[in-house]
CSV table of C-alpha atoms in Angstrom, one decimal:
chain,number,residue,atom,x,y,z
A,405,UNK,CA,-0.1,14.6,-31.0
A,406,UNK,CA,3.1,13.3,-30.2
A,407,UNK,CA,2.7,14.0,-26.5
A,408,UNK,CA,-0.6,12.0,-26.5
A,409,UNK,CA,1.4,9.2,-27.9
A,410,UNK,CA,4.1,9.3,-25.4
A,411,UNK,CA,1.1,9.6,-22.8
A,412,UNK,CA,-0.7,6.3,-24.4
A,413,UNK,CA,2.3,4.0,-24.9
A,414,UNK,CA,3.5,4.7,-21.5
A,415,UNK,CA,0.2,3.8,-20.2
A,416,UNK,CA,0.1,0.5,-22.1
A,417,UNK,CA,3.8,-0.3,-20.9
A,418,UNK,CA,5.2,-0.1,-23.9
A,419,UNK,CA,7.9,2.5,-22.6
A,420,UNK,CA,10.4,1.7,-25.2
A,421,UNK,CA,7.9,3.3,-27.7
A,422,UNK,CA,7.1,5.9,-25.7
A,423,UNK,CA,11.0,6.9,-25.9
A,424,UNK,CA,11.4,6.6,-29.5
A,425,UNK,CA,8.5,9.0,-30.1
A,426,UNK,CA,10.2,11.4,-27.7
A,427,UNK,CA,13.6,11.1,-29.3
A,428,UNK,CA,12.0,11.9,-32.8
A,429,UNK,CA,10.1,15.2,-31.4
A,430,UNK,CA,11.9,18.5,-32.5
A,431,UNK,CA,9.6,20.7,-30.2
A,432,UNK,CA,10.1,18.9,-26.7
A,433,UNK,CA,7.9,21.1,-24.5
A,434,UNK,CA,7.6,20.7,-20.9
A,435,UNK,CA,4.6,18.7,-21.4
A,436,UNK,CA,6.6,16.2,-23.5
A,437,UNK,CA,9.3,15.7,-20.9
A,438,UNK,CA,6.6,15.5,-18.2
A,439,UNK,CA,4.7,13.1,-20.3
A,440,UNK,CA,7.8,10.8,-20.5
A,441,UNK,CA,8.8,11.2,-17.0
A,442,UNK,CA,5.2,10.5,-15.6
A,443,UNK,CA,5.6,7.3,-18.1
A,444,UNK,CA,8.9,6.1,-16.6
A,445,UNK,CA,7.6,6.6,-13.0
A,446,UNK,CA,4.4,4.7,-14.0
A,447,UNK,CA,6.5,1.6,-15.1
A,448,UNK,CA,8.7,1.6,-12.2
A,449,UNK,CA,11.9,3.2,-13.8
A,450,UNK,CA,12.5,5.9,-11.0
A,451,UNK,CA,16.1,6.5,-11.5
A,452,UNK,CA,15.7,6.8,-15.2
A,453,UNK,CA,12.7,9.3,-14.5
A,454,UNK,CA,15.2,11.2,-11.9
A,455,UNK,CA,17.8,11.8,-15.0
A,456,UNK,CA,15.2,12.8,-17.5
A,457,UNK,CA,14.0,15.6,-14.8
A,458,UNK,CA,17.6,16.9,-14.7
A,459,UNK,CA,18.1,16.7,-18.3
A,460,UNK,CA,14.8,18.7,-18.6
A,461,UNK,CA,16.2,21.2,-16.3
A,462,UNK,CA,19.4,21.4,-18.4
A,463,UNK,CA,17.4,21.8,-21.6
A,464,UNK,CA,16.2,25.2,-19.8
A,465,UNK,CA,12.5,24.2,-19.5
A,466,UNK,CA,10.8,24.9,-16.2
A,467,UNK,CA,8.7,21.7,-14.4
A,468,UNK,CA,5.2,22.3,-13.7
A,469,UNK,CA,2.9,21.2,-11.2
A,470,UNK,CA,2.3,17.7,-12.9
A,471,UNK,CA,6.2,17.3,-13.3
A,472,UNK,CA,6.9,18.1,-9.7
A,473,UNK,CA,4.3,15.6,-8.7
A,474,UNK,CA,5.8,12.5,-10.7
A,475,UNK,CA,9.2,13.5,-9.5
A,476,UNK,CA,8.1,13.3,-5.7
A,477,UNK,CA,6.6,10.0,-6.4
A,478,UNK,CA,9.8,8.8,-7.9
A,479,UNK,CA,11.7,10.5,-5.0
A,480,UNK,CA,9.3,8.6,-2.4
A,481,UNK,CA,10.0,5.2,-4.3
A,482,UNK,CA,14.0,5.7,-4.1
A,483,UNK,CA,13.8,7.1,-0.8
A,484,UNK,CA,15.9,10.3,-2.2
A,485,UNK,CA,14.9,12.9,0.2
A,486,UNK,CA,17.4,15.6,-0.9
A,487,UNK,CA,15.7,15.6,-4.3
A,488,UNK,CA,12.3,15.7,-2.5
A,489,UNK,CA,13.2,18.9,-0.3
A,490,UNK,CA,14.8,20.7,-3.3
A,491,UNK,CA,11.3,20.2,-5.0
A,492,UNK,CA,9.7,21.6,-1.9
A,493,UNK,CA,11.9,24.4,-2.2
A,494,UNK,CA,11.5,25.0,-5.8
A,495,UNK,CA,7.4,24.6,-5.3
A,496,UNK,CA,7.5,27.2,-2.7
A,497,UNK,CA,9.3,29.8,-4.9
A,498,UNK,CA,7.5,29.2,-8.0
A,499,UNK,CA,4.1,29.6,-6.2
A,500,UNK,CA,2.8,25.9,-6.9
A,501,UNK,CA,2.7,25.1,-3.1
A,502,UNK,CA,-0.6,26.0,-2.6
A,503,UNK,CA,-1.7,23.6,-5.1
A,504,UNK,CA,-3.6,20.6,-3.8
A,505,UNK,CA,-2.2,18.4,-6.6
A,506,UNK,CA,1.3,19.3,-5.5
A,507,UNK,CA,1.0,19.5,-1.8
A,508,UNK,CA,-0.4,15.9,-1.5
A,509,UNK,CA,2.5,14.5,-3.7
A,510,UNK,CA,4.9,16.1,-1.2
A,511,UNK,CA,3.1,15.1,1.9
A,512,UNK,CA,3.3,11.5,0.7
A,513,UNK,CA,7.0,11.8,-0.6
A,514,UNK,CA,7.9,12.8,2.8
A,515,UNK,CA,5.9,10.2,4.7
A,516,UNK,CA,7.4,7.4,2.3
A,517,UNK,CA,11.0,9.1,3.1
A,518,UNK,CA,10.7,8.5,6.9
A,519,UNK,CA,10.0,12.0,7.6
A,520,UNK,CA,6.9,12.2,9.1
A,521,UNK,CA,7.1,15.4,11.1
A,522,UNK,CA,7.6,17.3,7.8
A,523,UNK,CA,4.8,15.4,6.2
A,524,UNK,CA,2.3,16.6,9.1
A,525,UNK,CA,3.7,20.1,8.6
A,526,UNK,CA,3.2,20.0,4.8
A,527,UNK,CA,-0.5,19.1,5.6
A,528,UNK,CA,-1.3,21.5,8.0
A,529,UNK,CA,0.5,24.2,5.6
A,530,UNK,CA,-1.9,23.6,2.8
A,531,UNK,CA,-4.8,26.0,2.7
A,532,UNK,CA,-6.9,23.7,0.5
A,533,UNK,CA,-7.5,19.8,0.8
A,534,UNK,CA,-9.1,17.4,-1.1
A,535,UNK,CA,-10.0,13.6,-0.1
A,536,UNK,CA,-6.4,12.7,-2.0
A,537,UNK,CA,-4.7,14.8,0.6
A,538,UNK,CA,-6.5,13.5,3.8
A,539,UNK,CA,-5.8,10.0,2.5
A,540,UNK,CA,-1.8,10.6,2.3
A,541,UNK,CA,-1.9,11.9,6.0
A,542,UNK,CA,-4.0,9.1,7.6
A,543,UNK,CA,-1.7,6.9,5.3
A,544,UNK,CA,1.5,8.3,6.9
A,545,UNK,CA,0.1,7.9,10.3
A,546,UNK,CA,-0.8,4.3,9.6
A,547,UNK,CA,2.5,3.5,8.1
A,548,UNK,CA,4.4,4.7,11.4
A,549,UNK,CA,1.7,2.7,13.6
A,550,UNK,CA,-0.1,5.9,15.2
A,551,UNK,CA,-3.5,4.3,15.0
A,552,UNK,CA,-5.1,7.1,17.2
A,553,UNK,CA,-4.0,10.1,15.2
A,554,UNK,CA,-5.1,7.9,11.8
A,555,UNK,CA,-8.4,7.4,13.5
A,556,UNK,CA,-8.5,11.2,14.4
A,557,UNK,CA,-7.6,12.3,10.9
A,558,UNK,CA,-10.3,9.9,9.6
A,559,UNK,CA,-12.8,11.6,11.8
A,560,UNK,CA,-11.9,15.1,10.9
A,561,UNK,CA,-12.1,14.2,7.4
A,562,UNK,CA,-15.8,13.3,7.7
A,563,UNK,CA,-16.4,16.4,9.8
A,564,UNK,CA,-14.8,18.4,6.6
A,565,UNK,CA,-17.6,17.2,4.5
A,566,UNK,CA,-15.6,14.6,2.5
A,567,UNK,CA,-16.5,11.3,1.8
A,568,UNK,CA,-14.0,8.6,2.5
A,569,UNK,CA,-13.2,5.9,-0.3
A,570,UNK,CA,-11.5,2.3,-0.3
A,571,UNK,CA,-8.0,3.8,-0.2
A,572,UNK,CA,-9.1,5.9,3.2
A,573,UNK,CA,-10.7,2.5,4.7
A,574,UNK,CA,-7.6,0.6,3.7
A,575,UNK,CA,-5.4,2.9,5.8
A,576,UNK,CA,-7.4,3.0,8.5
A,577,UNK,CA,-7.8,-0.9,8.8
A,578,UNK,CA,-3.9,-1.0,8.6
A,579,UNK,CA,-3.6,1.4,11.3
A,580,UNK,CA,-6.0,-0.6,13.4
A,581,UNK,CA,-3.7,-3.8,12.7
A,582,UNK,CA,-0.5,-2.3,13.6
A,583,UNK,CA,-2.0,-1.5,16.9
A,584,UNK,CA,-3.9,-4.7,17.6
A,585,UNK,CA,-6.9,-2.9,17.9
A,586,UNK,CA,-9.6,-5.7,16.7
A,587,UNK,CA,-12.8,-4.2,17.5
A,588,UNK,CA,-12.0,-1.1,15.9
A,589,UNK,CA,-10.9,-2.8,12.7
A,590,UNK,CA,-14.2,-4.4,12.5
A,591,UNK,CA,-16.1,-1.1,13.3
A,592,UNK,CA,-14.5,0.6,10.2
A,593,UNK,CA,-14.9,-2.5,8.3
A,594,UNK,CA,-18.3,-2.5,9.0
A,595,UNK,CA,-18.8,1.1,8.5
A,596,UNK,CA,-17.2,0.5,5.0
A,597,UNK,CA,-19.5,-1.9,4.0
A,598,UNK,CA,-22.8,-1.3,5.4
A,599,UNK,CA,-22.9,2.5,5.6
A,600,UNK,CA,-20.9,3.4,2.7
A,601,UNK,CA,-21.8,0.5,1.0
A,602,UNK,CA,-18.4,0.0,-0.8
A,603,UNK,CA,-17.1,-3.5,-1.8
A,604,UNK,CA,-13.9,-4.2,-0.1
A,605,UNK,CA,-11.0,-5.6,-1.8
A,606,UNK,CA,-8.8,-8.4,-1.1
A,607,UNK,CA,-6.3,-6.0,0.6
A,608,UNK,CA,-9.3,-4.8,3.0
A,609,UNK,CA,-10.0,-8.5,3.7
A,610,UNK,CA,-6.3,-9.3,4.3
A,611,UNK,CA,-6.0,-6.6,6.8
A,612,UNK,CA,-8.8,-7.3,8.8
A,613,UNK,CA,-7.8,-11.1,8.9
A,614,UNK,CA,-4.6,-10.2,10.1
A,615,UNK,CA,-5.6,-7.8,12.8
A,616,UNK,CA,-8.1,-10.7,13.9
A,617,UNK,CA,-5.8,-13.0,14.2
A,618,UNK,CA,-2.9,-10.7,16.1
A,619,UNK,CA,-5.7,-10.8,18.5
A,620,UNK,CA,-6.7,-14.3,18.9
A,621,UNK,CA,-10.1,-13.8,17.8
A,622,UNK,CA,-10.3,-17.2,15.6
A,623,UNK,CA,-14.2,-17.0,15.6
A,624,UNK,CA,-14.7,-13.7,13.9
A,625,UNK,CA,-11.6,-14.6,11.4
A,626,UNK,CA,-13.9,-18.0,10.2
A,627,UNK,CA,-16.8,-15.4,9.7
A,628,UNK,CA,-14.8,-13.4,7.7
A,629,UNK,CA,-13.4,-16.0,5.4
A,630,UNK,CA,-17.0,-17.3,4.9
A,631,UNK,CA,-18.0,-13.9,3.6
A,632,UNK,CA,-14.8,-13.4,1.5
A,633,UNK,CA,-16.2,-13.3,-2.3
A,634,UNK,CA,-12.4,-13.8,-3.6
A,635,UNK,CA,-10.5,-17.1,-3.9
A,636,UNK,CA,-7.9,-18.8,-1.5
A,637,UNK,CA,-4.8,-16.5,-1.1
A,638,UNK,CA,-1.6,-17.6,0.1
A,639,UNK,CA,-0.9,-14.4,2.1
A,640,UNK,CA,-4.1,-14.5,4.1
A,641,UNK,CA,-3.4,-18.2,4.8
A,642,UNK,CA,0.0,-17.4,6.0
A,643,UNK,CA,-1.0,-14.7,8.0
A,644,UNK,CA,-3.3,-17.1,9.8
A,645,UNK,CA,-1.0,-19.8,10.2
A,646,UNK,CA,1.3,-17.3,12.1
A,647,UNK,CA,-1.4,-16.3,14.3
A,648,UNK,CA,-2.0,-20.1,15.1
A,649,UNK,CA,1.3,-20.4,15.9
A,650,UNK,CA,1.3,-17.6,18.5
A,651,UNK,CA,-1.9,-18.8,20.1
A,652,UNK,CA,-1.4,-22.5,19.7
A,653,UNK,CA,-4.6,-23.0,17.6
A,654,UNK,CA,-3.9,-26.8,16.3
A,655,UNK,CA,-7.2,-26.9,14.3
A,656,UNK,CA,-7.3,-23.4,12.5
A,657,UNK,CA,-3.2,-24.5,11.8
A,658,UNK,CA,-4.2,-27.5,9.9
A,659,UNK,CA,-6.6,-25.8,7.9
A,660,UNK,CA,-4.5,-23.0,6.9
A,661,UNK,CA,-1.3,-25.2,6.4
A,662,UNK,CA,-2.9,-27.4,4.3
A,663,UNK,CA,-4.5,-24.8,2.1
A,664,UNK,CA,-0.8,-23.5,1.6
A,665,UNK,CA,0.4,-27.3,1.1
A,666,UNK,CA,-1.8,-26.9,-2.4
A,667,UNK,CA,-0.9,-23.3,-3.0
A,668,UNK,CA,2.7,-23.2,-2.5
A,669,UNK,CA,3.9,-27.1,-2.3
A,670,UNK,CA,7.6,-26.3,-2.1
A,671,UNK,CA,7.7,-23.8,0.2
A,672,UNK,CA,8.9,-25.2,3.5
A,673,UNK,CA,7.5,-22.5,5.7
A,674,UNK,CA,4.1,-23.8,6.4
A,675,UNK,CA,5.6,-27.3,7.0
A,676,UNK,CA,8.0,-26.1,9.5
A,677,UNK,CA,5.2,-23.9,11.5
A,678,UNK,CA,2.7,-26.6,11.5
A,679,UNK,CA,5.2,-29.2,12.8
A,680,UNK,CA,6.4,-26.9,15.4
A,681,UNK,CA,2.7,-26.3,16.8
A,682,UNK,CA,2.0,-30.0,17.0
A,683,UNK,CA,5.4,-30.4,18.9
A,684,UNK,CA,4.8,-27.6,21.3
A,685,UNK,CA,1.3,-28.9,22.1
A,686,UNK,CA,2.8,-32.2,22.4
A,687,UNK,CA,1.0,-33.8,19.4
A,688,UNK,CA,4.4,-35.7,18.2
A,689,UNK,CA,2.4,-38.1,16.1
A,690,UNK,CA,1.2,-34.7,14.3
A,691,UNK,CA,4.7,-33.3,14.0
A,692,UNK,CA,6.0,-36.7,12.6
A,693,UNK,CA,3.4,-36.8,10.0
A,694,UNK,CA,4.0,-33.5,8.7
A,695,UNK,CA,7.8,-34.0,8.3
A,696,UNK,CA,7.1,-37.4,6.6
A,697,UNK,CA,4.8,-35.2,4.3
A,698,UNK,CA,7.7,-33.0,3.9
A,699,UNK,CA,9.9,-35.8,2.9
A,700,UNK,CA,7.6,-37.4,0.4
A,701,UNK,CA,7.2,-34.4,-1.5
A,702,UNK,CA,11.2,-33.6,-1.6
A,703,UNK,CA,10.3,-30.0,0.3
A,704,UNK,CA,13.4,-28.8,1.9
């Protein structure tokens, strides 16, 4: 019951209550420690999670796969590769390494700590892989801008008979974006929607729009915007405005900037970018008008 309460309070964001339950438990088992460590990680208290892990070891308790998985997430968030490697060694010695659960977490930890080679080596050494494992390695390649490898892993995942999920597609789309692969990006976006019948998240739309903007495909951006079932988002419109600056698209830049004027009225970035776009195109009247709006609204 105590362990269940720790887990429940942690998942509800009431970490202080979880800590109180833990403090009053007389029989703190490995499950109790793991529940609180996991709760700290879930609530962004990664340093405290690491301290609890050290306390758990001092108490003479051995971490299990779940404990190691949580601590590896903490290590990746803090980019503490040293602790991650120690956990890797512990997993190998304890026999937990073949586990899909712990192996996937280890792969993700190495990737987020900047050790892509070690992440890939971990993937290759795993005798058993599930969709979480494949998502982790595709995400690792995407993180380092290696679109061809990310796509290759995506194809290999399908060849193994595993079905991609929205997280898989988000990584593939991000990889395409980092490399300016607009056609490939639309290909996988359409594959997600029409072949696998998945409803894209706002993050998928943001990724696609950013990729199309980098490639200057503004007609396709408008089509995606018309199809997007979400409210206007400042991140998406900022991405569009920056793309318009690169390609000198005054018309869409005006639309994007006016959207941002409404959403983030005190942020000077959109005003400055639009004014510079007008000035670069020789539209001095438009540039002056934007500067006047800034003064009238007290934007600095």
